[in-house]
Coordinates of C-alpha atoms in Angstrom, one line a residue:
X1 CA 117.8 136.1 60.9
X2 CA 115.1 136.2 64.1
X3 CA 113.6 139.8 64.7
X4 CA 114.8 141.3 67.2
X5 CA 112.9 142.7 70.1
X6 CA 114.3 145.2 72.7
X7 CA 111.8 143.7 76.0
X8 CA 112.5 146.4 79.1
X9 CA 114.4 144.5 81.8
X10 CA 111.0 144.9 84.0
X11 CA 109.7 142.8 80.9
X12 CA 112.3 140.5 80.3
X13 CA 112.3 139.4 84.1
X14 CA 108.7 138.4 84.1
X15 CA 110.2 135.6 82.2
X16 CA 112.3 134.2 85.0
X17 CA 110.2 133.1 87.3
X18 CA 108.8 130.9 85.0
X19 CA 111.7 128.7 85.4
X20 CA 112.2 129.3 89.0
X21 CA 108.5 128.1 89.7
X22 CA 108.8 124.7 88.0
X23 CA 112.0 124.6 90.2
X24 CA 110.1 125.2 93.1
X25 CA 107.5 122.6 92.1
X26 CA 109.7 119.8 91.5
X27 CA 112.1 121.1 94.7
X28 CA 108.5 121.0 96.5
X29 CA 108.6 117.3 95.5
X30 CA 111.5 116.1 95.8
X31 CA 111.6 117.0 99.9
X32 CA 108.2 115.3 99.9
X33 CA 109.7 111.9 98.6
X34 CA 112.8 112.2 100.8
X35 CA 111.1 112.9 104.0
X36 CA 108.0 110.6 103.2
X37 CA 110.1 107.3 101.7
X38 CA 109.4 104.8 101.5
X39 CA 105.3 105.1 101.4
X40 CA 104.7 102.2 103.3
X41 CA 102.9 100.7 106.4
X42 CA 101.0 104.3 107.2
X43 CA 99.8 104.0 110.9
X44 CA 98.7 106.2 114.0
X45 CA 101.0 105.0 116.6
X46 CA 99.0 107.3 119.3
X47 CA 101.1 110.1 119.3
X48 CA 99.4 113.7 118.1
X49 CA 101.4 114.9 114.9
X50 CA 102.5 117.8 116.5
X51 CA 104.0 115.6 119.4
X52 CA 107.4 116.5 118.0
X53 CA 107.5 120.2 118.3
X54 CA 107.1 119.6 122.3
X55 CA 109.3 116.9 122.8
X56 CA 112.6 117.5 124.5
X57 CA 115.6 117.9 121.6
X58 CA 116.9 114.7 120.6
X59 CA 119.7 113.4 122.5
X60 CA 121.5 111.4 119.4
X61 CA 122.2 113.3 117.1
X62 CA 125.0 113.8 114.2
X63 CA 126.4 117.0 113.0
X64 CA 125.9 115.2 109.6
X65 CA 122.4 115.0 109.4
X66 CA 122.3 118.6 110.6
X67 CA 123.9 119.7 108.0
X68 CA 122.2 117.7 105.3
X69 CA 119.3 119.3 106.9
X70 CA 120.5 122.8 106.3
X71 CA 121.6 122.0 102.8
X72 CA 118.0 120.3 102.0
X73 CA 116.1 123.1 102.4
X74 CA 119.2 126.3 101.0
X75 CA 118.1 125.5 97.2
X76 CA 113.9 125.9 98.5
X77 CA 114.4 129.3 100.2
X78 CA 116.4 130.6 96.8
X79 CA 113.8 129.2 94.4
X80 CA 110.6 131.1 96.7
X81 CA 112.4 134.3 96.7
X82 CA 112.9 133.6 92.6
X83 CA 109.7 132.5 91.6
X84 CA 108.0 135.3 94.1
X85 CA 110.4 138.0 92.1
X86 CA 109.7 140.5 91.0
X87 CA 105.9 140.9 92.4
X88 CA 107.4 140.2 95.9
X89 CA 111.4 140.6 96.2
X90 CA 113.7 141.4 99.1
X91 CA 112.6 141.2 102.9
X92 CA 109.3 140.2 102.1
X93 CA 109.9 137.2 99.4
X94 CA 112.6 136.4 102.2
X95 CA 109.9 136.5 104.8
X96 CA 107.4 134.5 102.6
X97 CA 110.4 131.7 102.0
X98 CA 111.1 131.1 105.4
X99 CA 107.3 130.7 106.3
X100 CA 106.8 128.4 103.5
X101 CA 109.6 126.4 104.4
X102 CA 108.0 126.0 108.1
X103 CA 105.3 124.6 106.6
X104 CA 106.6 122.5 104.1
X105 CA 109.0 121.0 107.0
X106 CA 106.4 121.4 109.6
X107 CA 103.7 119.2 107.3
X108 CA 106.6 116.5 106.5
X109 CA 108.0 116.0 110.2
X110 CA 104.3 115.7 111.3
X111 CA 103.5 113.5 108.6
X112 CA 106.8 111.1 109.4
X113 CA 104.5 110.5 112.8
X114 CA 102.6 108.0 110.7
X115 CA 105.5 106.4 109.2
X116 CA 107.4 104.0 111.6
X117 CA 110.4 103.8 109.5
X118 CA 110.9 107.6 109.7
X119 CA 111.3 109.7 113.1
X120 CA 109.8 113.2 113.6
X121 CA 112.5 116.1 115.5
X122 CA 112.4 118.8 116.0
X123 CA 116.1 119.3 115.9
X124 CA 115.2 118.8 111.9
X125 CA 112.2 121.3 111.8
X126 CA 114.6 123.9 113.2
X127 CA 117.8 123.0 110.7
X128 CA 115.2 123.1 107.7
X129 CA 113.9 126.4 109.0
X130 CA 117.8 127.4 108.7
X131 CA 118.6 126.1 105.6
X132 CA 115.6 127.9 103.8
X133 CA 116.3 131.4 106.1
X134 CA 120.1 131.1 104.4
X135 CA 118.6 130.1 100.9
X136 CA 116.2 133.1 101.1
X137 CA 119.3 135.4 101.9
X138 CA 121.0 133.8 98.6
X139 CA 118.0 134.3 97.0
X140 CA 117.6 138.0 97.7
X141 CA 121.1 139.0 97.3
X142 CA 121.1 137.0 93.7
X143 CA 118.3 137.5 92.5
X144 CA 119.5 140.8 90.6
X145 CA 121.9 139.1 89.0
X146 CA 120.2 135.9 88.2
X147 CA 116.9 137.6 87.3
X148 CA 117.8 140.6 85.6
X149 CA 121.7 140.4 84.6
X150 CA 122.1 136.6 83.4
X151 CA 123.5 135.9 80.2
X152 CA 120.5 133.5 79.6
X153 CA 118.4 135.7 80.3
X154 CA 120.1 138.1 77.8
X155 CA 120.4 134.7 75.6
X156 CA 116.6 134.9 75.0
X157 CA 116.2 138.7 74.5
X158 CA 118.3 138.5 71.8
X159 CA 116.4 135.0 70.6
X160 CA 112.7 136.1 71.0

Protein backbone atom coordinates (compact mmCIF):
# COMPACT_ATOMS: atom_id res chain seq x y z
CA UNK A 1 0.00 0.00 0.00
CA UNK A 2 1.25 3.84 -1.11
CA UNK A 3 1.69 6.18 1.94
CA UNK A 4 -0.61 8.36 2.39
CA UNK A 5 -0.22 12.05 2.54
CA UNK A 6 -2.89 14.52 3.83
CA UNK A 7 -1.65 17.83 1.24
CA UNK A 8 -3.87 21.02 2.49
CA UNK A 9 -6.34 21.86 -0.35
CA UNK A 10 -4.17 25.28 -0.74
CA UNK A 11 -1.37 22.52 -1.51
CA UNK A 12 -3.11 20.07 -3.41
CA UNK A 13 -4.38 22.94 -5.91
CA UNK A 14 -1.01 24.10 -6.73
CA UNK A 15 -1.09 20.88 -8.64
CA UNK A 16 -3.84 21.86 -10.96
CA UNK A 17 -2.66 24.25 -12.88
CA UNK A 18 -0.10 22.24 -14.04
CA UNK A 19 -2.47 20.54 -16.24
CA UNK A 20 -4.41 23.58 -17.04
CA UNK A 21 -1.14 25.34 -18.44
CA UNK A 22 -0.20 22.53 -20.94
CA UNK A 23 -3.84 23.01 -21.90
CA UNK A 24 -3.38 26.46 -22.36
CA UNK A 25 -0.20 25.84 -24.42
CA UNK A 26 -1.48 23.46 -26.78
CA UNK A 27 -5.11 25.51 -26.86
CA UNK A 28 -2.54 28.56 -27.59
CA UNK A 29 -1.63 26.38 -30.61
CA UNK A 30 -4.16 25.02 -31.88
CA UNK A 31 -5.95 28.69 -32.61
CA UNK A 32 -2.58 29.56 -34.12
CA UNK A 33 -2.78 26.63 -36.79
CA UNK A 34 -6.52 27.30 -37.41
CA UNK A 35 -6.35 30.92 -37.94
CA UNK A 36 -2.77 30.76 -39.79
CA UNK A 37 -3.59 27.45 -42.24
CA UNK A 38 -2.39 26.75 -44.48
CA UNK A 39 1.27 28.43 -44.12
CA UNK A 40 1.56 29.30 -47.54
CA UNK A 41 2.29 32.17 -50.10
CA UNK A 42 3.09 34.92 -47.03
CA UNK A 43 2.87 38.39 -48.74
CA UNK A 44 2.30 42.18 -47.92
CA UNK A 45 -0.60 43.00 -49.96
CA UNK A 46 -0.17 46.96 -48.94
CA UNK A 47 -2.59 47.02 -46.36
CA UNK A 48 -1.21 47.94 -42.56
CA UNK A 49 -1.99 44.89 -40.27
CA UNK A 50 -4.11 46.72 -38.22
CA UNK A 51 -6.22 47.81 -41.32
CA UNK A 52 -8.95 45.53 -40.04
CA UNK A 53 -9.72 47.05 -36.80
CA UNK A 54 -10.78 50.36 -38.83
CA UNK A 55 -12.55 48.84 -41.56
CA UNK A 56 -16.25 49.14 -41.69
CA UNK A 57 -18.00 45.62 -40.28
CA UNK A 58 -18.17 43.08 -42.83
CA UNK A 59 -21.21 43.07 -44.76
CA UNK A 60 -21.33 39.05 -45.44
CA UNK A 61 -21.45 37.47 -42.81
CA UNK A 62 -23.02 34.07 -41.33
CA UNK A 63 -24.31 33.53 -37.91
CA UNK A 64 -22.28 30.26 -38.23
CA UNK A 65 -19.00 31.50 -38.27
CA UNK A 66 -20.00 33.87 -35.41
CA UNK A 67 -20.69 31.34 -33.40
CA UNK A 68 -17.75 29.11 -34.17
CA UNK A 69 -15.97 32.20 -33.31
CA UNK A 70 -17.45 32.43 -29.83
CA UNK A 71 -16.99 28.74 -29.32
CA UNK A 72 -13.17 28.97 -30.47
CA UNK A 73 -12.01 31.05 -27.99
CA UNK A 74 -14.84 29.69 -24.57
CA UNK A 75 -12.23 26.70 -23.86
CA UNK A 76 -9.02 29.64 -23.92
CA UNK A 77 -10.66 32.11 -21.50
CA UNK A 78 -11.48 28.87 -18.96
CA UNK A 79 -7.94 27.40 -19.25
CA UNK A 80 -6.27 31.33 -18.40
CA UNK A 81 -8.43 31.65 -15.45
CA UNK A 82 -7.15 27.80 -14.53
CA UNK A 83 -3.70 27.91 -15.14
CA UNK A 84 -3.61 31.67 -13.45
CA UNK A 85 -5.45 29.94 -10.28
CA UNK A 86 -4.81 30.17 -7.50
CA UNK A 87 -1.98 33.11 -7.67
CA UNK A 88 -4.58 35.13 -9.62
CA UNK A 89 -8.40 33.91 -9.43
CA UNK A 90 -11.74 35.62 -9.82
CA UNK A 91 -12.14 39.20 -11.44
CA UNK A 92 -8.63 39.62 -12.03
CA UNK A 93 -7.63 36.06 -13.76
CA UNK A 94 -11.04 36.94 -15.64
CA UNK A 95 -9.57 40.34 -16.53
CA UNK A 96 -6.17 38.75 -17.49
CA UNK A 97 -8.18 36.10 -19.88
CA UNK A 98 -10.02 38.44 -21.72
CA UNK A 99 -6.74 40.62 -22.43
CA UNK A 100 -4.85 37.67 -23.43
CA UNK A 101 -7.44 36.61 -25.74
CA UNK A 102 -7.34 40.22 -27.48
CA UNK A 103 -4.00 39.58 -28.15
CA UNK A 104 -3.97 36.24 -29.09
CA UNK A 105 -6.93 37.15 -31.66
CA UNK A 106 -5.67 40.54 -32.29
CA UNK A 107 -1.99 39.00 -33.36
CA UNK A 108 -3.83 36.16 -35.62
CA UNK A 109 -6.43 38.49 -37.50
CA UNK A 110 -3.38 40.90 -38.12
CA UNK A 111 -1.30 38.16 -39.10
CA UNK A 112 -4.15 36.69 -41.66
CA UNK A 113 -3.25 40.27 -43.48
CA UNK A 114 -0.26 38.43 -45.03
CA UNK A 115 -2.11 35.41 -45.95
CA UNK A 116 -4.32 35.84 -49.07
CA UNK A 117 -6.22 32.76 -48.51
CA UNK A 118 -7.43 34.04 -45.08
CA UNK A 119 -9.40 37.40 -44.41
CA UNK A 120 -8.85 39.63 -41.44
CA UNK A 121 -12.46 41.11 -39.53
CA UNK A 122 -13.04 42.57 -37.20
CA UNK A 123 -16.54 41.08 -36.74
CA UNK A 124 -14.03 37.95 -35.67
CA UNK A 125 -11.76 40.00 -33.25
CA UNK A 126 -14.93 41.01 -31.48
CA UNK A 127 -16.68 37.26 -31.34
CA UNK A 128 -13.20 35.85 -30.08
CA UNK A 129 -13.09 38.62 -27.52
CA UNK A 130 -16.66 37.11 -26.53
CA UNK A 131 -15.99 33.74 -26.56
CA UNK A 132 -12.93 34.11 -24.13
CA UNK A 133 -15.06 36.94 -21.76
CA UNK A 134 -17.82 33.85 -21.47
CA UNK A 135 -14.90 31.18 -21.03
CA UNK A 136 -13.39 33.40 -18.29
CA UNK A 137 -16.84 33.54 -16.56
CA UNK A 138 -16.81 29.52 -16.77
CA UNK A 139 -13.60 29.62 -15.68
CA UNK A 140 -14.17 31.67 -12.50
CA UNK A 141 -17.40 30.21 -11.46
CA UNK A 142 -15.61 26.52 -11.96
CA UNK A 143 -12.70 26.82 -10.99
CA UNK A 144 -13.68 25.85 -7.18
CA UNK A 145 -14.99 22.93 -8.16
CA UNK A 146 -12.51 21.82 -10.81
CA UNK A 147 -9.50 23.02 -8.80
CA UNK A 148 -10.14 22.34 -5.43
CA UNK A 149 -13.30 19.74 -5.26
CA UNK A 150 -12.57 17.25 -8.30
CA UNK A 151 -12.53 13.77 -7.78
CA UNK A 152 -9.10 13.72 -9.72
CA UNK A 153 -7.85 15.89 -7.89
CA UNK A 154 -8.86 13.92 -4.73
CA UNK A 155 -7.73 10.78 -6.99
CA UNK A 156 -4.04 11.95 -6.62
CA UNK A 157 -4.16 12.98 -2.90
CA UNK A 158 -5.01 9.76 -1.98
CA UNK A 159 -2.19 8.34 -4.73
CA UNK A 160 0.79 10.63 -3.89
Amino acid sequence: MLPHHDASPAESSAYAPTFARVGLLMYVLLISYASLYPFSNWRDIGLPFWGYLLAPLPHYWTMFDAVTNVIAYLPFGALVVFALYPAVHRLPAALLAVLAGTLLSGTMEALQTFLPNRVSSNLDLLTNIGGTCLGALAGVLLSPTFLERSRLLQLRRQWL
